[in-house]
Short mmCIF file of C-alpha atoms in Angstrom, two decimals:
data_model
loop_
_atom_site.label_atom_id
_atom_site.label_comp_id
_atom_site.label_asym_id
_atom_site.label_seq_id
_atom_site.Cartn_x
_atom_site.Cartn_y
_atom_site.Cartn_z
CA UNK U 1 0.00 0.00 0.00
CA UNK U 2 1.45 3.39 -1.00
CA UNK U 3 0.88 6.90 0.31
CA UNK U 4 -1.26 8.79 -2.19
CA UNK U 5 -1.34 12.21 -0.52
CA UNK U 6 1.60 14.23 -1.91
CA UNK U 7 1.04 16.99 0.67
CA UNK U 8 2.23 14.55 3.30
CA UNK U 9 5.64 14.54 1.67
CA UNK U 10 5.98 18.33 1.38
CA UNK U 11 9.12 19.75 2.99
CA UNK U 12 10.09 16.18 3.95
CA UNK U 13 7.28 15.85 6.47
CA UNK U 14 5.57 12.43 6.64
CA UNK U 15 2.87 11.46 9.13
CA UNK U 16 4.26 8.50 11.10
CA UNK U 17 0.75 7.48 12.10
CA UNK U 18 -0.17 7.19 8.40
CA UNK U 19 2.97 5.14 7.82
CA UNK U 20 2.00 2.89 10.73
CA UNK U 21 -1.36 2.22 9.08
CA UNK U 22 0.28 1.68 5.72
CA UNK U 23 3.08 -0.55 7.02
CA UNK U 24 1.88 -2.33 10.19
CA UNK U 25 4.68 -4.91 9.96
CA UNK U 26 7.45 -2.29 10.35
CA UNK U 27 8.95 -1.24 13.69
CA UNK U 28 8.90 2.40 14.78
CA UNK U 29 12.61 2.74 13.94
CA UNK U 30 12.01 1.28 10.48
CA UNK U 31 9.10 3.67 9.89
CA UNK U 32 11.28 6.61 11.01
CA UNK U 33 14.00 5.47 8.58
CA UNK U 34 11.43 5.26 5.79
CA UNK U 35 10.20 8.76 6.60
CA UNK U 36 13.79 10.06 6.52
CA UNK U 37 14.40 8.37 3.15
CA UNK U 38 11.25 9.93 1.66
CA UNK U 39 12.14 13.35 3.03
CA UNK U 40 15.64 13.09 1.57
CA UNK U 41 14.13 12.00 -1.75
CA UNK U 42 12.05 15.18 -1.87
CA UNK U 43 15.09 17.30 -1.05
CA UNK U 44 17.07 15.63 -3.85
CA UNK U 45 14.23 16.15 -6.33
CA UNK U 46 14.12 19.81 -5.34
CA UNK U 47 17.89 20.15 -5.84
CA UNK U 48 17.68 18.39 -9.22
CA UNK U 49 14.98 20.82 -10.37
CA UNK U 50 17.10 23.72 -9.18
CA UNK U 51 20.12 22.40 -11.09
CA UNK U 52 17.95 22.01 -14.19
CA UNK U 53 16.96 25.66 -13.95
CA UNK U 54 20.58 26.75 -13.50
CA UNK U 55 21.71 24.60 -16.44
CA UNK U 56 18.93 26.10 -18.54
CA UNK U 57 20.13 29.62 -17.69
CA UNK U 58 23.75 28.72 -18.45
CA UNK U 59 22.69 27.14 -21.73
CA UNK U 60 20.81 30.32 -22.66
CA UNK U 61 23.88 32.41 -21.83
CA UNK U 62 26.10 30.14 -23.93
CA UNK U 63 23.65 30.29 -26.84
CA UNK U 64 23.68 34.07 -26.55
CA UNK U 65 27.47 34.11 -26.67
CA UNK U 66 27.43 32.02 -29.82
CA UNK U 67 25.66 34.82 -31.67
CA UNK U 68 27.64 37.66 -33.20
CA UNK U 69 26.09 40.17 -30.79
CA UNK U 70 26.80 37.90 -27.83
CA UNK U 71 30.45 37.49 -28.86
CA UNK U 72 30.73 41.26 -29.22
CA UNK U 73 29.37 41.86 -25.70
CA UNK U 74 31.74 39.26 -24.31
CA UNK U 75 34.74 40.84 -26.05
CA UNK U 76 33.72 44.32 -24.89
CA UNK U 77 33.53 43.13 -21.28
CA UNK U 78 36.97 41.55 -21.67
CA UNK U 79 38.32 44.76 -23.23
CA UNK U 80 37.15 46.80 -20.23
CA UNK U 81 38.82 44.38 -17.82
CA UNK U 82 42.05 44.52 -19.80
CA UNK U 83 41.91 48.32 -19.96
CA UNK U 84 41.40 48.63 -16.21
CA UNK U 85 44.43 46.40 -15.62
CA UNK U 86 46.61 47.83 -18.41
CA UNK U 87 45.17 50.70 -20.53
CA UNK U 88 47.55 50.16 -23.45
CA UNK U 89 46.72 46.44 -23.75
CA UNK U 90 43.03 47.18 -23.36
CA UNK U 91 43.03 49.60 -26.32
CA UNK U 92 45.09 47.16 -28.40
CA UNK U 93 42.52 44.43 -27.68
CA UNK U 94 39.64 46.75 -28.65
CA UNK U 95 41.25 47.49 -32.00
CA UNK U 96 42.25 43.85 -32.60
CA UNK U 97 38.66 42.69 -32.01
CA UNK U 98 37.29 45.45 -34.31
CA UNK U 99 35.31 46.94 -31.44
CA UNK U 100 36.72 50.39 -32.29
CA UNK U 101 38.69 51.66 -35.24
CA UNK U 102 42.30 52.71 -34.75
CA UNK U 103 41.48 56.40 -34.78
CA UNK U 104 41.82 58.96 -31.96
CA UNK U 105 38.14 59.87 -32.32
CA UNK U 106 36.81 56.33 -31.80
CA UNK U 107 39.17 55.57 -28.90
CA UNK U 108 38.17 58.89 -27.29
CA UNK U 109 34.48 57.98 -27.65
CA UNK U 110 35.17 54.68 -25.88
CA UNK U 111 36.93 56.43 -22.98
CA UNK U 112 34.29 59.14 -22.69
CA UNK U 113 31.06 57.15 -23.00
CA UNK U 114 31.72 53.54 -21.96
CA UNK U 115 30.63 52.60 -18.45
CA UNK U 116 32.71 50.52 -16.04
CA UNK U 117 36.10 52.00 -16.94
CA UNK U 118 38.64 52.84 -14.27
CA UNK U 119 38.94 56.66 -14.10
CA UNK U 120 42.58 56.47 -12.98
CA UNK U 121 43.40 54.26 -16.00
CA UNK U 122 41.69 56.80 -18.30
CA UNK U 123 43.81 59.60 -16.85
CA UNK U 124 47.03 57.61 -17.22
CA UNK U 125 46.26 56.75 -20.85
CA UNK U 126 45.30 60.31 -21.82
CA UNK U 127 48.44 61.73 -20.21
CA UNK U 128 50.93 59.55 -22.10
CA UNK U 129 53.42 61.48 -24.27
CA UNK U 130 52.89 59.57 -27.49
CA UNK U 131 51.51 60.99 -30.70
CA UNK U 132 48.45 58.72 -30.75
CA UNK U 133 47.68 59.28 -27.03
CA UNK U 134 47.98 63.04 -27.46
CA UNK U 135 45.60 62.89 -30.42
CA UNK U 136 43.16 60.84 -28.30
CA UNK U 137 43.46 63.44 -25.51
CA UNK U 138 42.58 66.24 -27.96
CA UNK U 139 39.59 64.27 -29.28
CA UNK U 140 38.53 63.40 -25.69
CA UNK U 141 38.56 67.07 -24.61
CA UNK U 142 36.61 68.04 -27.74
CA UNK U 143 33.80 65.75 -26.60
CA UNK U 144 33.19 68.19 -23.72
CA UNK U 145 31.04 71.25 -24.36
CA UNK U 146 32.27 74.16 -22.21
CA UNK U 147 30.27 76.81 -24.07
CA UNK U 148 29.03 79.63 -21.79
CA UNK U 149 30.35 77.88 -18.67
CA UNK U 150 32.39 79.82 -16.15
CA UNK U 151 35.86 78.34 -15.69
CA UNK U 152 35.06 76.57 -12.38
CA UNK U 153 32.02 74.86 -13.92
CA UNK U 154 34.06 73.75 -16.94
CA UNK U 155 36.78 72.34 -14.68
CA UNK U 156 34.21 70.46 -12.62
CA UNK U 157 32.85 68.81 -15.75
CA UNK U 158 36.31 68.02 -17.15
CA UNK U 159 37.80 66.59 -13.95
CA UNK U 160 34.76 64.36 -13.39
CA UNK U 161 35.45 62.36 -16.57
CA UNK U 162 38.78 60.92 -15.35
CA UNK U 163 41.28 61.14 -12.50
CA UNK U 164 44.26 63.43 -12.86
CA UNK U 165 47.48 61.36 -12.96
CA UNK U 166 50.23 62.02 -10.46
CA UNK U 167 52.96 62.98 -12.95
CA UNK U 168 53.42 66.72 -13.47
CA UNK U 169 54.17 66.38 -17.19
CA UNK U 170 50.95 64.43 -17.78
CA UNK U 171 48.93 67.01 -15.86
CA UNK U 172 50.61 69.80 -17.85
CA UNK U 173 49.58 68.27 -21.21
CA UNK U 174 46.03 67.62 -20.09
CA UNK U 175 45.44 71.07 -18.62
CA UNK U 176 46.98 72.75 -21.66
CA UNK U 177 44.58 70.87 -23.93
CA UNK U 178 41.69 71.80 -21.64
CA UNK U 179 42.63 75.51 -21.68
CA UNK U 180 42.83 75.55 -25.48
CA UNK U 181 39.39 73.95 -25.78
CA UNK U 182 37.83 76.29 -23.22
CA UNK U 183 39.19 79.40 -24.96
CA UNK U 184 38.08 78.06 -28.35
CA UNK U 185 34.47 77.77 -27.09
CA UNK U 186 34.59 80.99 -25.02
CA UNK U 187 36.79 83.43 -27.05
CA UNK U 188 35.78 86.58 -25.15
CA UNK U 189 36.80 85.54 -21.62
CA UNK U 190 40.61 85.26 -21.77
CA UNK U 191 43.05 87.06 -24.05
CA UNK U 192 45.00 83.81 -24.54
CA UNK U 193 44.93 80.19 -23.45
CA UNK U 194 48.03 80.62 -21.22
CA UNK U 195 46.02 82.81 -18.85
CA UNK U 196 43.26 80.21 -18.73
CA UNK U 197 45.87 77.49 -18.13
CA UNK U 198 47.50 79.33 -15.21
CA UNK U 199 44.17 80.19 -13.56
CA UNK U 200 42.97 76.59 -13.99
CA UNK U 201 46.05 75.34 -12.16
CA UNK U 202 45.51 77.94 -9.42
CA UNK U 203 41.93 76.66 -8.95
CA UNK U 204 43.08 73.04 -8.68
CA UNK U 205 45.74 74.03 -6.12
CA UNK U 206 43.12 76.03 -4.19
CA UNK U 207 40.84 73.00 -4.07
CA UNK U 208 43.70 70.93 -2.60
CA UNK U 209 44.64 73.62 -0.06
CA UNK U 210 41.08 74.10 1.16
CA UNK U 211 39.94 70.48 1.31
CA UNK U 212 43.00 68.27 1.84
CA UNK U 213 43.12 67.39 5.59
CA UNK U 214 46.92 67.28 5.54
CA UNK U 215 47.09 71.00 4.64
CA UNK U 216 46.87 72.75 8.00
CA UNK U 217 47.16 76.41 6.95
CA UNK U 218 44.10 77.13 4.84
CA UNK U 219 44.40 80.18 2.54
CA UNK U 220 42.02 83.12 2.94
CA UNK U 221 40.22 84.82 0.06
CA UNK U 222 42.65 87.76 0.37
CA UNK U 223 45.65 85.44 0.09
CA UNK U 224 44.18 83.73 -2.97
CA UNK U 225 43.58 87.08 -4.68
CA UNK U 226 47.12 88.29 -3.85
CA UNK U 227 48.68 85.05 -5.11
CA UNK U 228 46.98 85.48 -8.48
CA UNK U 229 47.34 89.22 -9.06
CA UNK U 230 49.56 88.58 -12.07
CA UNK U 231 46.74 86.71 -13.82
CA UNK U 232 44.38 88.66 -16.01
CA UNK U 233 41.41 88.15 -13.70
CA UNK U 234 39.69 90.88 -11.66
CA UNK U 235 39.57 90.48 -7.86
CA UNK U 236 35.74 89.99 -7.81
CA UNK U 237 36.12 87.02 -10.19
CA UNK U 238 38.90 85.53 -8.05
CA UNK U 239 36.77 85.99 -4.93
CA UNK U 240 33.83 84.27 -6.65
CA UNK U 241 36.12 81.36 -7.60
CA UNK U 242 37.44 81.10 -4.04
CA UNK U 243 34.01 80.84 -2.40
CA UNK U 244 32.73 78.47 -5.09
CA UNK U 245 35.56 76.02 -4.37
CA UNK U 246 35.31 76.52 -0.60
CA UNK U 247 31.57 75.78 -0.66
CA UNK U 248 31.72 72.86 -3.09
CA UNK U 249 35.03 71.00 -3.64
CA UNK U 250 35.73 69.15 -6.85
CA UNK U 251 34.16 65.72 -6.80
CA UNK U 252 36.62 62.91 -7.30
CA UNK U 253 35.14 60.32 -9.67
CA UNK U 254 34.74 56.77 -8.40
CA UNK U 255 37.02 54.17 -9.94
CA UNK U 256 34.18 52.29 -11.65
CA UNK U 257 36.06 49.17 -12.61
CA UNK U 258 39.05 49.25 -10.33
CA UNK U 259 38.70 47.86 -6.82
CA UNK U 260 36.53 44.84 -7.50
CA UNK U 261 38.27 44.18 -10.80
CA UNK U 262 41.65 43.89 -9.11
CA UNK U 263 40.08 41.78 -6.38
CA UNK U 264 38.57 39.31 -8.83
CA UNK U 265 41.69 39.13 -10.97
CA UNK U 266 44.05 38.48 -8.06
CA UNK U 267 42.15 36.45 -5.46
CA UNK U 268 43.67 34.73 -2.44
CA UNK U 269 41.43 31.76 -3.24
CA UNK U 270 38.45 31.04 -5.48
CA UNK U 271 36.24 28.06 -6.24
CA UNK U 272 32.83 26.40 -6.00
CA UNK U 273 31.19 25.84 -2.62
CA UNK U 274 27.67 24.89 -1.60
CA UNK U 275 26.12 27.59 0.57
CA UNK U 276 23.22 26.98 2.92
CA UNK U 277 20.35 29.43 2.72
CA UNK U 278 19.24 31.53 5.67
CA UNK U 279 15.45 31.35 5.76
CA UNK U 280 15.18 28.10 3.80
CA UNK U 281 17.96 25.68 4.70
CA UNK U 282 18.45 24.45 1.13
CA UNK U 283 21.93 24.26 -0.35
CA UNK U 284 22.92 26.23 -3.45
CA UNK U 285 26.12 26.02 -5.45
CA UNK U 286 27.95 29.36 -5.54
CA UNK U 287 31.27 30.61 -6.88
CA UNK U 288 33.30 32.11 -4.02
CA UNK U 289 36.21 34.57 -4.22
CA UNK U 290 38.33 35.40 -1.18
CA UNK U 291 40.41 38.58 -1.17
CA UNK U 292 40.97 41.92 0.56
CA UNK U 293 39.51 40.61 3.85
CA UNK U 294 36.20 39.91 2.10
CA UNK U 295 34.32 36.79 1.01
CA UNK U 296 32.40 37.32 -2.26
CA UNK U 297 29.95 34.84 -3.77
CA UNK U 298 28.42 34.70 -7.25
CA UNK U 299 25.70 32.64 -8.86
CA UNK U 300 27.86 31.95 -11.92
CA UNK U 301 31.55 32.52 -12.69
CA UNK U 302 30.51 34.81 -15.56
CA UNK U 303 28.57 37.22 -13.31
CA UNK U 304 29.98 40.75 -13.18
CA UNK U 305 28.61 41.57 -9.74
CA UNK U 306 28.62 39.36 -6.62
CA UNK U 307 25.34 38.12 -5.16
CA UNK U 308 26.73 38.74 -1.70
CA UNK U 309 29.72 40.17 0.18
CA UNK U 310 30.81 39.03 3.65
CA UNK U 311 33.48 41.29 5.25
CA UNK U 312 35.83 39.15 7.32
CA UNK U 313 36.02 41.48 10.31
CA UNK U 314 35.71 40.23 13.87
CA UNK U 315 34.25 36.89 12.85
CA UNK U 316 35.47 33.32 13.22
CA UNK U 317 35.57 30.19 11.08
CA UNK U 318 35.21 26.59 12.23
CA UNK U 319 34.73 23.09 10.88
CA UNK U 320 31.28 21.68 11.61
CA UNK U 321 29.28 18.50 10.95
CA UNK U 322 26.06 18.56 8.97
CA UNK U 323 24.01 15.42 8.46
CA UNK U 324 23.03 16.46 4.92
CA UNK U 325 26.40 17.65 3.66
CA UNK U 326 30.03 16.61 3.92
CA UNK U 327 33.13 18.77 4.41
CA UNK U 328 31.29 21.67 6.05
CA UNK U 329 32.57 24.82 7.72
CA UNK U 330 30.90 28.02 8.84
CA UNK U 331 31.58 31.67 9.50
CA UNK U 332 30.13 32.87 12.78
CA UNK U 333 30.19 35.88 15.09
CA UNK U 334 31.65 35.80 18.57
CA UNK U 335 28.27 36.00 20.30
CA UNK U 336 24.89 36.22 18.65
CA UNK U 337 25.88 39.35 16.73
CA UNK U 338 24.66 39.66 13.14
CA UNK U 339 27.55 39.36 10.69
CA UNK U 340 28.03 42.61 8.77
CA UNK U 341 27.29 41.46 5.23
CA UNK U 342 25.15 42.41 2.24
CA UNK U 343 23.48 40.62 -0.65
CA UNK U 344 21.34 41.28 -3.72
CA UNK U 345 17.66 40.42 -3.32
CA UNK U 346 15.29 39.04 -5.97
CA UNK U 347 14.56 42.56 -7.23
CA UNK U 348 18.24 43.41 -7.64
CA UNK U 349 18.38 45.69 -4.59
CA UNK U 350 21.33 45.52 -2.20
CA UNK U 351 20.16 44.67 1.32
CA UNK U 352 21.92 44.00 4.61
CA UNK U 353 22.37 40.40 5.65
CA UNK U 354 20.73 39.19 8.86
CA UNK U 355 22.75 36.05 9.53
CA UNK U 356 24.75 35.18 12.62
CA UNK U 357 26.15 32.14 10.75
CA UNK U 358 27.12 31.40 7.14
CA UNK U 359 27.50 27.67 6.44
CA UNK U 360 29.37 26.25 3.43
CA UNK U 361 30.23 22.79 2.11
CA UNK U 362 33.36 21.98 0.08
CA UNK U 363 33.75 19.15 -2.40
CA UNK U 364 36.62 17.44 -0.53
CA UNK U 365 38.12 17.44 2.94
CA UNK U 366 41.35 18.93 1.55
CA UNK U 367 39.47 21.79 -0.10
CA UNK U 368 37.55 22.45 3.13
CA UNK U 369 40.79 22.62 5.15
CA UNK U 370 42.34 24.97 2.59
CA UNK U 371 39.32 27.29 2.66
CA UNK U 372 39.40 27.41 6.47
CA UNK U 373 43.14 28.17 6.45
CA UNK U 374 42.80 30.95 3.84
CA UNK U 375 39.80 32.51 5.59
CA UNK U 376 41.61 32.50 8.94
CA UNK U 377 44.49 34.39 7.31
CA UNK U 378 42.06 36.95 5.84
CA UNK U 379 40.12 37.73 9.02
CA UNK U 380 40.84 41.24 10.30
CA UNK U 381 40.38 42.35 13.88
CA UNK U 382 39.02 45.67 15.09
CA UNK U 383 39.43 46.10 18.88
CA UNK U 384 36.69 48.75 18.92
CA UNK U 385 34.20 46.06 17.93
CA UNK U 386 35.05 44.05 21.06
CA UNK U 387 34.77 47.14 23.25
CA UNK U 388 31.35 47.88 21.76
CA UNK U 389 30.21 44.29 22.37
CA UNK U 390 31.26 44.51 26.04
CA UNK U 391 29.39 47.80 26.44
CA UNK U 392 26.29 46.25 24.89
CA UNK U 393 26.37 43.32 27.32
CA UNK U 394 26.75 45.67 30.30
CA UNK U 395 23.83 47.79 29.12
CA UNK U 396 21.64 44.72 28.61
CA UNK U 397 22.49 43.33 32.06
CA UNK U 398 21.46 46.61 33.72
CA UNK U 399 18.08 46.70 31.99
#
């Protein structure tokens, strides 16, 4: 006699009384074993269906890559990664793959419009003293429209599109090209581009003096005007520039493709692990990357963004036993503190994690031991966190 009610098997739950009626010849232990087997069967079927869905998604991605458009997207993503690591090699790859033509105009368009590029790498490439790079710099600056903008506004726009390199000669070439473009679009403001160049440098230095914490003696508006008396600029204009910069410093652009890109290209350890869910204790296969005192996990190795990030600060790692999985270990907090982590939800929003424990399963005992060793080496310690935890306990005990 077989159980016909499928609801009895949901979530691995089987009514032992029903089993007793169905199998009167079995002992209680045998019925419990049968219930465990049926529950495990349902779990395996659920995992199989999940793997089917994942394989279907991977197959769709592979099919998309086989198309000309898919191959182009893949090559463009690779070109960005190469550029962020080495700008010269990235541009060479772009040209080799026919993603851009070998012209200053097309390369400049790539640097100006493409998302996900490292702003420091853009600045380094534009500042190189080579004929082609200088031509790209000129074309890049010409993509900016400074018409009818006061000089501070034009500088804000220009310096947001890349990060100024550290070498004085590179900065000199870039600011000279900027001054020429600004004067071309605004011919009635400065008598020559040299004046615009000098005043632009003075503004950048003022921004550093006013907003760099290491500069203790901040200049006054009178000092700024006196320092720039030789420039063809009336004192009211210089005063306006001073207060504009004092009120709103130049924004430094984020390095779009830098920090994570370097992390994912140079990991301390990477590989597949099974991760146990929080609310539902099912296991899902995830690609993990360990670096920079953080534990990142992805749904697929081809994903650009991690599904979750677990900072390895003031947490611990230990080997544990799980009856459903072999070679397990877990990250846990010292007490019942929530681990500071974040993940992407089903709608693509980044939300804070609420776990006190993260449990993983490796494929072999050796791999498990290696993960534990590498994680232990990556854990950072902040003594303030311990002090805060002690204060919390004291406060709770008084209440």
